[in-house]
PDB file of C-alpha atoms in Angstrom:
ATOM      1  CA  MET A   1      12.505  14.138  14.527  1.00 39.00           C
ATOM      2  CA  ALA A   2      14.629  11.749  16.559  1.00 41.00           C
ATOM      3  CA  ASP A   3      12.925   8.847  14.751  1.00 44.00           C
ATOM      4  CA  ALA A   4      13.844  10.286  11.357  1.00 46.00           C
ATOM      5  CA  LEU A   5      17.452  10.708  12.446  1.00 44.00           C
ATOM      6  CA  GLN A   6      17.441   7.207  13.906  1.00 43.00           C
ATOM      7  CA  ASN A   7      16.164   5.906  10.579  1.00 47.00           C
ATOM      8  CA  ALA A   8      18.902   7.858   8.796  1.00 42.00           C
ATOM      9  CA  GLY A   9      21.388   6.197  11.164  1.00 42.00           C
ATOM     10  CA  ASP A  10      20.163   2.749  10.125  1.00 47.00           C
ATOM     11  CA  LEU A  11      21.382   3.321   6.590  1.00 44.00           C
ATOM     12  CA  ASN A  12      24.905   1.974   6.492  1.00 54.00           C
ATOM     13  CA  ALA A  13      25.694   2.536   2.837  1.00 70.00           C
ATOM     14  CA  GLY A  14      23.732   5.775   2.527  1.00 84.00           C
ATOM     15  CA  GLN A  15      20.385   6.815   1.175  1.00 93.00           C
ATOM     16  CA  GLU A  16      19.570   8.288  -2.206  1.00 96.00           C
ATOM     17  CA  PHE A  17      17.746  11.617  -2.373  1.00 96.00           C
ATOM     18  CA  LEU A  18      16.279  13.404  -5.370  1.00 97.00           C
ATOM     19  CA  ALA A  19      17.510  17.003  -5.153  1.00 97.00           C
ATOM     20  CA  PHE A  20      15.199  19.787  -6.361  1.00 96.00           C
ATOM     21  CA  LYS A  21      15.057  23.563  -6.163  1.00 94.00           C
ATOM     22  CA  LEU A  22      12.408  25.880  -4.799  1.00 92.00           C
ATOM     23  CA  GLY A  23      13.571  29.453  -5.169  1.00 88.00           C
ATOM     24  CA  SER A  24      17.212  29.668  -4.078  1.00 88.00           C
ATOM     25  CA  GLU A  25      17.063  26.650  -1.742  1.00 90.00           C
ATOM     26  CA  GLU A  26      17.791  23.044  -2.571  1.00 94.00           C
ATOM     27  CA  TYR A  27      15.704  20.260  -1.062  1.00 95.00           C
ATOM     28  CA  GLY A  28      15.986  16.489  -1.069  1.00 96.00           C
ATOM     29  CA  ILE A  29      13.391  13.729  -0.853  1.00 96.00           C
ATOM     30  CA  ASP A  30      13.765   9.953  -0.637  1.00 96.00           C
ATOM     31  CA  ILE A  31      14.212   8.707  -4.209  1.00 96.00           C
ATOM     32  CA  LEU A  32      12.156   5.597  -3.373  1.00 96.00           C
ATOM     33  CA  LYS A  33       9.016   7.778  -3.053  1.00 96.00           C
ATOM     34  CA  VAL A  34       9.465   9.153  -6.587  1.00 97.00           C
ATOM     35  CA  GLN A  35       7.488   7.382  -9.287  1.00 96.00           C
ATOM     36  CA  GLU A  36       8.477   9.648 -12.184  1.00 96.00           C
ATOM     37  CA  ILE A  37       9.388  13.194 -13.169  1.00 97.00           C
ATOM     38  CA  ARG A  38       7.365  15.050 -15.789  1.00 96.00           C
ATOM     39  CA  GLY A  39       7.438  18.445 -17.422  1.00 94.00           C
ATOM     40  CA  TYR A  40       4.886  20.916 -16.066  1.00 93.00           C
ATOM     41  CA  GLU A  41       1.572  20.836 -17.879  1.00 91.00           C
ATOM     42  CA  ALA A  42      -1.682  22.688 -17.404  1.00 88.00           C
ATOM     43  CA  VAL A  43      -3.817  21.332 -14.577  1.00 94.00           C
ATOM     44  CA  THR A  44      -7.570  21.257 -14.115  1.00 95.00           C
ATOM     45  CA  ARG A  45      -8.514  23.506 -11.200  1.00 94.00           C
ATOM     46  CA  ILE A  46     -10.768  22.135  -8.473  1.00 91.00           C
ATOM     47  CA  ALA A  47     -13.286  24.519  -6.902  1.00 91.00           C
ATOM     48  CA  ASN A  48     -12.677  25.394  -3.226  1.00 90.00           C
ATOM     49  CA  ALA A  49      -9.323  23.569  -3.130  1.00 89.00           C
ATOM     50  CA  PRO A  50      -6.587  25.257  -1.055  1.00 90.00           C
ATOM     51  CA  GLU A  51      -4.463  27.656  -3.108  1.00 90.00           C
ATOM     52  CA  PHE A  52      -1.393  25.373  -2.973  1.00 91.00           C
ATOM     53  CA  ILE A  53      -3.333  22.566  -4.687  1.00 93.00           C
ATOM     54  CA  LYS A  54      -2.967  23.643  -8.308  1.00 93.00           C
ATOM     55  CA  GLY A  55      -5.548  21.128  -9.455  1.00 94.00           C
ATOM     56  CA  VAL A  56      -5.473  17.647 -10.938  1.00 96.00           C
ATOM     57  CA  ILE A  57      -3.919  15.954 -13.949  1.00 96.00           C
ATOM     58  CA  ASN A  58      -4.786  12.745 -15.746  1.00 95.00           C
ATOM     59  CA  LEU A  59      -1.774  10.449 -15.478  1.00 94.00           C
ATOM     60  CA  ARG A  60      -2.450   7.490 -17.779  1.00 93.00           C
ATOM     61  CA  GLY A  61      -6.034   7.209 -16.568  1.00 94.00           C
ATOM     62  CA  ILE A  62      -5.392   8.066 -12.908  1.00 93.00           C
ATOM     63  CA  ILE A  63      -6.539  11.475 -11.692  1.00 94.00           C
ATOM     64  CA  ILE A  64      -3.918  12.840  -9.314  1.00 95.00           C
ATOM     65  CA  PRO A  65      -3.788  16.042  -7.251  1.00 95.00           C
ATOM     66  CA  VAL A  66      -0.918  18.434  -7.960  1.00 95.00           C
ATOM     67  CA  VAL A  67       0.578  20.526  -5.146  1.00 94.00           C
ATOM     68  CA  ASP A  68       2.671  23.618  -5.891  1.00 93.00           C
ATOM     69  CA  MET A  69       5.380  23.589  -3.226  1.00 91.00           C
ATOM     70  CA  ARG A  70       6.370  27.229  -3.874  1.00 91.00           C
ATOM     71  CA  ILE A  71       2.836  28.335  -2.945  1.00 89.00           C
ATOM     72  CA  LYS A  72       2.688  25.847  -0.058  1.00 86.00           C
ATOM     73  CA  PHE A  73       5.880  27.170   1.529  1.00 83.00           C
ATOM     74  CA  ARG A  74       5.140  30.826   0.647  1.00 84.00           C
ATOM     75  CA  LEU A  75       8.323  31.169  -1.403  1.00 85.00           C
ATOM     76  CA  GLY A  76       7.104  33.917  -3.711  1.00 82.00           C
ATOM     77  CA  GLU A  77       5.126  33.857  -6.918  1.00 84.00           C
ATOM     78  CA  PRO A  78       5.633  30.602  -8.825  1.00 85.00           C
ATOM     79  CA  VAL A  79       7.051  30.916 -12.323  1.00 87.00           C
ATOM     80  CA  TYR A  80       6.345  28.127 -14.779  1.00 90.00           C
ATOM     81  CA  ASP A  81       9.084  27.737 -17.383  1.00 91.00           C
ATOM     82  CA  GLN A  82      10.962  25.005 -19.250  1.00 92.00           C
ATOM     83  CA  PHE A  83      12.706  23.943 -16.005  1.00 92.00           C
ATOM     84  CA  THR A  84       9.505  23.565 -13.952  1.00 95.00           C
ATOM     85  CA  VAL A  85       8.746  19.922 -13.290  1.00 96.00           C
ATOM     86  CA  VAL A  86       6.144  17.800 -11.569  1.00 97.00           C
ATOM     87  CA  ILE A  87       7.596  15.083  -9.371  1.00 97.00           C
ATOM     88  CA  ILE A  88       5.102  12.223  -9.258  1.00 97.00           C
ATOM     89  CA  LEU A  89       5.217  10.675  -5.782  1.00 96.00           C
ATOM     90  CA  ASN A  90       3.810   7.434  -4.469  1.00 94.00           C
ATOM     91  CA  ILE A  91       2.926   7.996  -0.810  1.00 90.00           C
ATOM     92  CA  GLY A  92       1.293   5.091   0.970  1.00 85.00           C
ATOM     93  CA  GLY A  93      -0.195   3.777  -2.263  1.00 87.00           C
ATOM     94  CA  ARG A  94      -1.540   7.234  -3.227  1.00 90.00           C
ATOM     95  CA  VAL A  95      -0.132   9.086  -6.212  1.00 94.00           C
ATOM     96  CA  VAL A  96       0.427  12.833  -5.822  1.00 95.00           C
ATOM     97  CA  GLY A  97       2.148  15.392  -8.056  1.00 96.00           C
ATOM     98  CA  MET A  98       4.490  18.023  -6.609  1.00 96.00           C
ATOM     99  CA  VAL A  99       5.463  21.098  -8.663  1.00 96.00           C
ATOM    100  CA  VAL A 100       9.047  22.312  -8.106  1.00 96.00           C
ATOM    101  CA  ASP A 101      11.223  24.884  -9.878  1.00 95.00           C
ATOM    102  CA  SER A 102      13.712  22.318 -11.161  1.00 95.00           C
ATOM    103  CA  VAL A 103      15.305  18.964 -10.408  1.00 96.00           C
ATOM    104  CA  SER A 104      19.082  18.864  -9.890  1.00 93.00           C
ATOM    105  CA  ASP A 105      20.268  15.295  -9.446  1.00 94.00           C
ATOM    106  CA  VAL A 106      20.143  12.157  -7.325  1.00 95.00           C
ATOM    107  CA  THR A 107      22.566  12.289  -4.399  1.00 94.00           C
ATOM    108  CA  THR A 108      23.625   9.545  -2.019  1.00 95.00           C
ATOM    109  CA  LEU A 109      24.081  10.729   1.557  1.00 94.00           C
ATOM    110  CA  THR A 110      25.750   8.689   4.271  1.00 93.00           C
ATOM    111  CA  PRO A 111      24.435   9.020   7.842  1.00 92.00           C
ATOM    112  CA  ASP A 112      27.372  11.254   8.837  1.00 92.00           C
ATOM    113  CA  GLN A 113      26.400  13.708   6.057  1.00 93.00           C
ATOM    114  CA  VAL A 114      22.922  14.212   7.580  1.00 93.00           C
ATOM    115  CA  LYS A 115      22.814  16.772  10.390  1.00 90.00           C
ATOM    116  CA  PRO A 116      19.811  17.514  12.625  1.00 87.00           C
ATOM    117  CA  ALA A 117      17.761  20.492  11.508  1.00 79.00           C
ATOM    118  CA  PRO A 118      17.950  23.489  13.828  1.00 74.00           C
ATOM    119  CA  GLU A 119      14.667  24.742  15.283  1.00 70.00           C
ATOM    120  CA  MET A 120      13.783  28.005  13.580  1.00 64.00           C
ATOM    121  CA  GLY A 121      10.671  29.949  12.776  1.00 57.00           C
ATOM    122  CA  THR A 122      10.460  29.322   9.043  1.00 54.00           C
ATOM    123  CA  ALA A 123       7.568  28.761   6.671  1.00 52.00           C
ATOM    124  CA  PHE A 124       8.832  25.201   6.401  1.00 58.00           C
ATOM    125  CA  SER A 125       8.145  23.415   9.668  1.00 64.00           C
ATOM    126  CA  THR A 126      11.073  21.395  10.999  1.00 72.00           C
ATOM    127  CA  GLU A 127       8.618  18.608  11.857  1.00 77.00           C
ATOM    128  CA  TYR A 128       8.686  17.728   8.129  1.00 84.00           C
ATOM    129  CA  MET A 129      12.478  17.756   7.971  1.00 87.00           C
ATOM    130  CA  ILE A 130      14.708  14.720   8.288  1.00 89.00           C
ATOM    131  CA  GLY A 131      17.696  17.033   8.629  1.00 91.00           C
ATOM    132  CA  LEU A 132      20.242  18.866   6.533  1.00 93.00           C
ATOM    133  CA  GLY A 133      22.336  16.954   4.045  1.00 94.00           C
ATOM    134  CA  THR A 134      25.814  18.329   3.475  1.00 92.00           C
ATOM    135  CA  ILE A 135      27.928  17.578   0.423  1.00 89.00           C
ATOM    136  CA  ASP A 136      31.067  19.749   0.376  1.00 87.00           C
ATOM    137  CA  GLU A 137      29.720  23.334   0.191  1.00 88.00           C
ATOM    138  CA  ARG A 138      26.242  22.195  -0.843  1.00 91.00           C
ATOM    139  CA  MET A 139      23.377  21.861   1.615  1.00 93.00           C
ATOM    140  CA  LEU A 140      20.122  19.986   1.005  1.00 94.00           C
ATOM    141  CA  ILE A 141      17.060  20.471   3.182  1.00 92.00           C
ATOM    142  CA  LEU A 142      15.914  16.866   3.553  1.00 94.00           C
ATOM    143  CA  VAL A 143      12.141  16.575   3.579  1.00 93.00           C
ATOM    144  CA  ASP A 144      10.141  13.731   5.103  1.00 92.00           C
ATOM    145  CA  ILE A 145       7.798  13.694   2.119  1.00 92.00           C
ATOM    146  CA  ASN A 146       5.565  10.964   3.597  1.00 90.00           C
ATOM    147  CA  LYS A 147       4.916  13.038   6.707  1.00 88.00           C
ATOM    148  CA  LEU A 148       4.420  16.263   4.727  1.00 88.00           C
ATOM    149  CA  MET A 149       2.022  14.877   2.121  1.00 87.00           C
ATOM    150  CA  SER A 150      -0.039  12.957   4.673  1.00 82.00           C
ATOM    151  CA  SER A 151      -0.199  15.872   7.141  1.00 80.00           C
ATOM    152  CA  PRO A 152      -3.661  17.163   8.077  1.00 77.00           C
ATOM    153  CA  GLU A 153      -2.801  20.641   6.731  1.00 74.00           C
ATOM    154  CA  MET A 154      -2.226  19.164   3.275  1.00 74.00           C
ATOM    155  CA  GLY A 155      -5.435  17.180   3.522  1.00 69.00           C
ATOM    156  CA  LEU A 156      -4.398  15.093   0.526  1.00 67.00           C
ATOM    157  CA  ILE A 157      -4.010  11.532   1.637  1.00 55.00           C
ATOM    158  CA  GLU A 158      -6.993  11.464   4.024  1.00 51.00           C
ATOM    159  CA  LYS A 159      -9.241  13.247   1.523  1.00 43.00           C
ATOM    160  CA  LEU A 160      -8.163  10.888  -1.208  1.00 40.00           C
ATOM    161  CA  ALA A 161      -8.745   7.871   0.995  1.00 41.00           C
ATOM    162  CA  ALA A 162     -12.214   9.007   2.064  1.00 35.00           C
TER     163      ALA A 162
END
């Protein structure tokens, strides 16, 4: 956590985050990890995969796993509509899809706009949070997407590498 904040402190001009919604909350991830944003499309289910892994899609010849973040964070039943998108991420050379309710915008946050995340017993572990980004009345939960997607509980990056 301190490392993530230290890294945020190294950014003099600010860092760009892609803002997205899951339920009523707004989250932000490092824009440099985002390869592309696509509309939600049907996925091919994989037998015995954890519930939060919706399945796989064929992205121009590359088969990539798709994670539904609403299921992962236990944020209620996911609804797939015209706003639902798949954010295609590039994490350590691995491509992974992440289903979110909608994408808002790209926001630049300066280090003084990023506050440490308070410790609280939520479904979303603070170990995957960089902090809270504040823009006027708006608050973004900043996610360390590298750490989250490569975590053992996700099992994505290691399984893909094996």
